[in-house]
Short mmCIF file of C-alpha atoms and ligand atoms in Angstrom, two decimals:
data_model
loop_
_atom_site.label_atom_id
_atom_site.label_comp_id
_atom_site.label_asym_id
_atom_site.label_seq_id
_atom_site.Cartn_x
_atom_site.Cartn_y
_atom_site.Cartn_z
CA PRO A 876 132.49 40.45 -28.63
CA LEU A 877 130.97 44.66 -29.94
CA PRO A 878 127.63 45.31 -28.79
CA LEU A 879 125.22 43.98 -31.11
CA TRP A 880 123.99 47.20 -32.79
CA GLY A 881 120.76 46.33 -34.74
CA GLU A 882 120.18 45.30 -38.50
CA GLU A 883 119.48 48.91 -40.39
CA PHE A 884 121.65 51.46 -41.08
CA ASP A 885 121.51 54.06 -38.34
CA ILE A 886 122.82 57.03 -38.93
CA ARG A 887 123.32 58.59 -35.52
CA GLN A 888 125.20 55.62 -35.14
CA LEU A 889 127.54 55.99 -38.21
CA ARG A 890 128.01 59.10 -36.14
CA ARG A 891 129.26 57.45 -32.85
CA ALA A 892 131.72 55.72 -34.51
CA PHE A 893 133.32 58.09 -36.06
CA SER A 894 133.64 60.71 -33.23
CA THR A 895 134.55 58.22 -31.08
CA SER A 896 137.04 56.76 -33.47
CA LEU A 897 139.16 60.16 -32.63
CA SER A 898 140.62 59.31 -29.18
CA PRO A 899 141.24 62.98 -27.11
CA ARG A 900 145.25 62.64 -27.76
CA GLY A 901 144.35 63.18 -31.85
CA GLU A 902 144.39 59.08 -32.47
CA ILE A 903 142.12 57.06 -34.76
CA LEU A 904 141.27 54.41 -32.83
CA LEU A 905 140.95 51.54 -35.54
CA ARG A 906 138.01 49.60 -33.77
CA GLU A 907 135.62 52.53 -34.08
CA TYR A 908 136.42 53.75 -37.59
CA LEU A 909 135.85 50.25 -38.51
CA HIS A 910 132.82 50.31 -36.69
CA GLY A 911 131.82 53.06 -38.90
CA TRP A 912 132.80 51.18 -42.06
CA ARG A 913 130.45 48.30 -40.58
CA GLN A 914 127.56 51.15 -40.24
CA LEU A 915 128.61 51.99 -43.89
CA LEU A 916 128.24 48.55 -44.97
CA LYS A 917 124.17 48.30 -44.01
CA PHE A 918 123.86 51.81 -45.82
CA MET A 919 125.20 50.41 -49.18
CA GLU A 920 122.80 46.64 -48.74
CA ALA A 921 119.61 49.26 -47.98
CA LEU A 922 120.62 51.05 -51.59
CA GLY A 923 119.61 47.48 -53.19
CA THR A 924 121.10 44.82 -55.39
CA ALA A 925 123.16 47.38 -58.07
CA PHE A 926 125.62 48.70 -54.79
CA GLY A 927 126.81 44.70 -54.52
CA LEU A 928 130.03 45.31 -56.37
CA ILE A 929 130.71 48.63 -54.14
CA SER A 930 130.08 46.49 -50.95
CA ARG A 931 131.52 43.55 -51.65
CA GLU A 932 134.59 45.82 -52.26
CA THR A 933 134.10 47.45 -49.03
CA GLU A 934 133.49 44.58 -47.47
CA SER A 935 136.69 43.33 -48.50
CA LYS A 936 138.92 46.34 -47.22
CA ILE A 937 137.30 45.78 -43.56
CA SER A 938 137.78 42.86 -43.39
CA ILE A 939 141.66 42.76 -44.31
CA MET A 940 142.02 45.56 -41.56
CA GLU A 941 140.03 43.13 -39.27
CA GLN A 942 142.55 40.32 -39.81
CA HIS A 943 145.45 42.54 -39.10
CA GLN A 944 143.85 43.65 -36.09
CA GLU A 945 142.80 39.75 -34.63
CA GLY A 946 146.52 38.77 -36.10
CA PRO A 947 150.07 38.26 -34.27
CA HIS A 948 150.48 41.73 -34.53
CA SER A 949 147.19 42.94 -33.06
CA LEU A 950 148.52 45.76 -30.48
CA HIS A 951 150.33 47.21 -33.56
CA TYR A 952 146.90 47.96 -35.13
CA HIS A 953 144.94 49.93 -32.13
CA THR A 954 145.07 53.40 -33.63
CA VAL A 955 146.14 54.60 -37.13
CA GLN A 956 149.28 56.00 -35.76
CA SER A 957 150.42 52.69 -34.30
CA MET A 958 149.79 51.24 -37.60
CA VAL A 959 151.99 53.45 -39.49
CA LYS A 960 154.57 53.50 -36.80
CA PHE A 961 154.75 49.54 -37.06
CA GLU A 962 154.34 48.82 -40.99
CA LEU A 963 156.96 51.94 -41.22
CA ALA A 964 159.12 50.53 -38.55
CA SER A 965 159.10 46.88 -39.29
CA GLY A 966 159.02 47.98 -43.91
CA LEU A 967 155.57 46.20 -44.27
CA VAL A 968 153.78 49.27 -45.78
CA GLY A 969 155.04 48.57 -49.14
CA PHE A 970 155.88 51.38 -51.17
CA GLN A 971 156.45 49.43 -53.74
CA SER A 972 154.42 46.21 -54.99
CA LEU A 973 154.32 43.83 -52.02
CA PRO A 974 155.08 39.79 -53.32
CA ALA A 975 151.63 38.41 -53.93
CA HIS A 976 152.72 36.15 -50.79
CA GLN A 977 152.95 39.01 -48.23
CA PRO A 978 148.66 40.24 -47.84
CA PRO A 979 147.86 43.91 -48.30
CA SER A 980 149.24 46.26 -45.53
CA GLY A 981 147.45 47.68 -43.46
CA CYS A 982 148.61 50.81 -44.51
CA ARG A 983 147.72 50.77 -48.18
CA THR A 984 144.21 48.55 -47.26
CA LEU A 985 143.27 51.68 -45.13
CA LEU A 986 144.22 53.98 -47.58
CA ARG A 987 141.62 53.14 -49.72
CA LEU A 988 139.00 53.49 -47.24
CA HIS A 989 140.28 56.53 -46.58
CA ARG A 990 139.98 57.96 -49.80
CA ALA A 991 135.98 56.46 -49.78
CA LEU A 992 135.29 58.90 -46.81
CA LYS A 993 136.26 61.51 -48.63
CA TRP A 994 133.33 60.05 -51.38
CA LEU A 995 131.02 60.24 -48.48
CA GLU A 996 131.79 63.80 -46.66
CA LEU A 997 131.56 65.31 -49.72
CA PHE A 998 127.91 62.74 -51.52
CA LEU A 999 126.41 64.13 -47.41
CA HIS A 1000 127.51 67.42 -47.33
CA LYS A 1001 125.94 68.44 -50.94
CA LEU A 1002 122.61 66.21 -49.63
CA GLY A 1003 122.79 68.46 -46.62
CA THR A 1004 122.86 70.92 -48.45
CA SER A 1005 120.86 69.93 -51.49
CA GLN A 1006 117.34 71.63 -52.67
CA LYS A 1007 114.28 69.22 -53.16
CA ASP A 1008 114.58 69.05 -57.06
CA GLU A 1009 118.05 68.38 -56.93
CA LYS A 1010 119.45 64.57 -58.38
CA SER A 1011 120.88 62.69 -55.70
CA SER A 1012 123.04 60.62 -58.59
CA ARG A 1013 124.39 63.72 -59.88
CA MET A 1014 125.82 64.35 -56.21
CA CYS A 1015 127.45 60.83 -56.25
CA ALA A 1016 128.86 61.45 -59.28
CA GLU A 1017 130.04 64.74 -58.54
CA ALA A 1018 132.01 63.88 -55.41
CA TYR A 1019 132.28 60.67 -56.96
CA ARG A 1020 134.55 62.43 -59.59
CA VAL A 1021 136.85 64.40 -57.15
CA ALA A 1022 137.69 62.25 -54.30
CA LEU A 1023 137.77 58.75 -56.30
CA ALA A 1024 138.14 58.71 -59.77
CA PRO A 1025 141.48 60.12 -59.62
CA TYR A 1026 142.37 56.48 -58.26
CA HIS A 1027 140.13 54.42 -60.50
CA SER A 1028 141.15 52.42 -63.56
CA TRP A 1029 138.73 52.86 -66.62
CA TRP A 1030 136.85 49.64 -66.23
CA VAL A 1031 135.95 50.66 -62.47
CA GLN A 1032 134.91 53.86 -62.81
CA GLN A 1033 132.40 53.10 -66.20
CA ALA A 1034 131.32 50.02 -63.33
CA VAL A 1035 130.46 53.25 -60.65
CA ALA A 1036 128.72 55.22 -63.54
CA LEU A 1037 126.71 52.36 -63.71
CA ALA A 1038 125.97 52.20 -59.92
CA PHE A 1039 125.21 55.34 -59.72
CA LEU A 1040 122.32 55.19 -62.05
CA ALA A 1041 120.33 53.03 -59.60
CA MET A 1042 121.02 55.38 -56.80
CA PRO A 1043 117.60 55.96 -55.29
CA SER A 1044 116.00 59.33 -55.48
CA ARG A 1045 116.99 62.12 -52.75
CA GLN A 1046 113.90 61.45 -51.27
CA GLU A 1047 114.00 57.80 -50.75
CA LEU A 1048 117.89 58.11 -49.50
CA TYR A 1049 115.85 60.60 -46.79
CA HIS A 1050 114.24 58.24 -46.05
CA ILE A 1051 116.99 55.48 -45.28
CA ILE A 1052 118.84 58.27 -43.80
CA VAL A 1053 116.80 59.29 -40.97
CA ARG A 1054 113.42 57.60 -41.59
CA GLY A 1055 111.41 59.72 -38.54
CA GLU A 1056 113.22 62.86 -38.14
CA LYS A 1057 112.15 64.92 -41.00
CA PRO A 1058 112.96 68.11 -39.85
CA ALA A 1059 116.04 67.72 -38.53
CA ALA A 1060 117.41 65.60 -41.57
CA GLY A 1061 119.50 68.13 -43.08
CA ALA A 1062 121.12 68.94 -39.49
CA ILE A 1063 121.68 65.31 -38.78
CA VAL A 1064 123.48 64.76 -42.28
CA LEU A 1065 125.31 67.56 -41.61
CA THR A 1066 126.99 67.29 -38.45
CA THR A 1067 127.57 63.45 -39.57
CA VAL A 1068 129.77 65.18 -42.27
CA GLU A 1069 131.84 67.53 -39.21
CA SER A 1070 132.12 63.65 -37.97
CA LEU A 1071 133.55 62.25 -40.77
CA SER A 1072 135.80 65.21 -41.89
CA ARG A 1073 137.53 65.35 -38.45
CA VAL A 1074 138.40 61.89 -38.68
CA TYR A 1075 139.49 62.24 -42.48
CA ASN A 1076 141.63 65.85 -41.67
CA VAL A 1077 143.58 63.50 -39.26
CA THR A 1078 144.48 60.32 -40.99
CA GLN A 1079 145.23 62.83 -43.99
CA GLU A 1080 147.58 64.15 -41.93
CA VAL A 1081 149.24 61.43 -40.77
CA TYR A 1082 149.77 59.94 -44.46
CA SER A 1083 150.89 62.98 -45.58
CA ALA A 1084 153.47 63.25 -42.74
CA HIS A 1085 154.60 60.10 -43.73
CA GLY A 1086 154.44 60.19 -47.67
CA MET A 1087 152.39 57.99 -47.96
CA LEU A 1088 148.76 59.51 -49.77
CA GLU A 1089 150.20 56.98 -53.09
CA LEU A 1090 150.87 53.68 -51.98
CA PRO A 1091 150.25 50.99 -54.44
C1 LIG B 2530 126.41 54.17 -51.86
C2 LIG B 2530 127.64 53.78 -52.95
C3 LIG B 2530 128.37 54.80 -53.62
C4 LIG B 2530 129.79 54.53 -53.45
C5 LIG B 2530 131.16 55.62 -54.01
C6 LIG B 2530 131.87 55.42 -55.02
C7 LIG B 2530 132.63 54.16 -54.39
C8 LIG B 2530 133.25 53.55 -55.59
C9 LIG B 2530 133.96 52.56 -55.10
C10 LIG B 2530 134.16 51.48 -56.40
C11 LIG B 2530 135.00 49.87 -55.46
C12 LIG B 2530 134.07 48.73 -56.96
C13 LIG B 2530 135.46 48.46 -57.33
C14 LIG B 2530 136.95 47.92 -57.09
C15 LIG B 2530 137.91 49.48 -56.86
C16 LIG B 2530 139.59 49.23 -56.66
O1 LIG B 2530 139.93 49.40 -57.20
C17 LIG B 2530 139.69 49.67 -55.28
C18 LIG B 2530 140.96 50.19 -54.65
O2 LIG B 2530 141.47 49.47 -54.24
P1 LIG B 2530 142.61 48.74 -55.02
O3 LIG B 2530 142.42 47.86 -56.40
O4 LIG B 2530 143.57 48.81 -54.82
O5 LIG B 2530 143.08 47.31 -53.96
N1 LIG B 2530 138.58 50.31 -54.45
C19 LIG B 2530 138.09 50.84 -53.72
O6 LIG B 2530 138.96 52.24 -54.09
C20 LIG B 2530 137.78 50.71 -52.14
C21 LIG B 2530 136.05 51.28 -52.78
C22 LIG B 2530 135.41 51.19 -51.26
C23 LIG B 2530 133.97 51.45 -51.43
C24 LIG B 2530 133.58 52.50 -50.63
C25 LIG B 2530 132.25 53.08 -51.03
C26 LIG B 2530 132.00 54.49 -50.30
C27 LIG B 2530 131.21 54.02 -49.25
C28 LIG B 2530 130.04 55.14 -48.57
C29 LIG B 2530 128.80 54.58 -47.96
C30 LIG B 2530 127.99 54.85 -48.64
#
């Protein structure tokens, strides 16, 4: 039912998806939010096979969210706020580990994507303000240390560190991200960061208001 966007990663589609995900009333529309994530999957695919584990994990989290959206309670999965309200009221959040037969909650699943969005925000900010000689793998690793490593097991951290070694160079990244528009590349990246960070901050407030920043 969604318009078919191009096969290749397009940073403007990414920015549009995340900026339209924030409604004028300050709600986060899940459909657009997940659309943004689907665009990010394309980006990961463009990075090569070393990122297979990370993109499979991302795909799996997106799919869980889509199943909630298409399930019997689909109406409640329209915005982040309505999802939180519904799962809280129905005891579905999973403040303790949920029984194995129960699907992972929307709240705990979105929290994983939300934390990863912080990684992206930090990384793109570094990239957008970086000098020619700076190493992309290092920018990745520094953003990871701050945004995601605290939530990952030692094993995951080792796997991620390996993937970062295969990160394309800064120049190649710019090529994937902005292709033709070289002069404005840094600016395009930084306006994208602004969109991501608005969405991140609203989600963070909702989660923090309900004591949901540490869901298992
Ligand atoms: C360009 C790619 C850079 C990636 C940045 C670092 C992302 C590392 C994510 C590694 C996940 C692979 C292993 C699985 C980890 C899971 O344990 C965790 C927690 O989920 P749980 O086990 O609690 O169900 N999964 C995540 O943290 C989800 C992470 C999604 C990946 C995000 C990628 C970043 C997106 C940027 C796109 C370029």
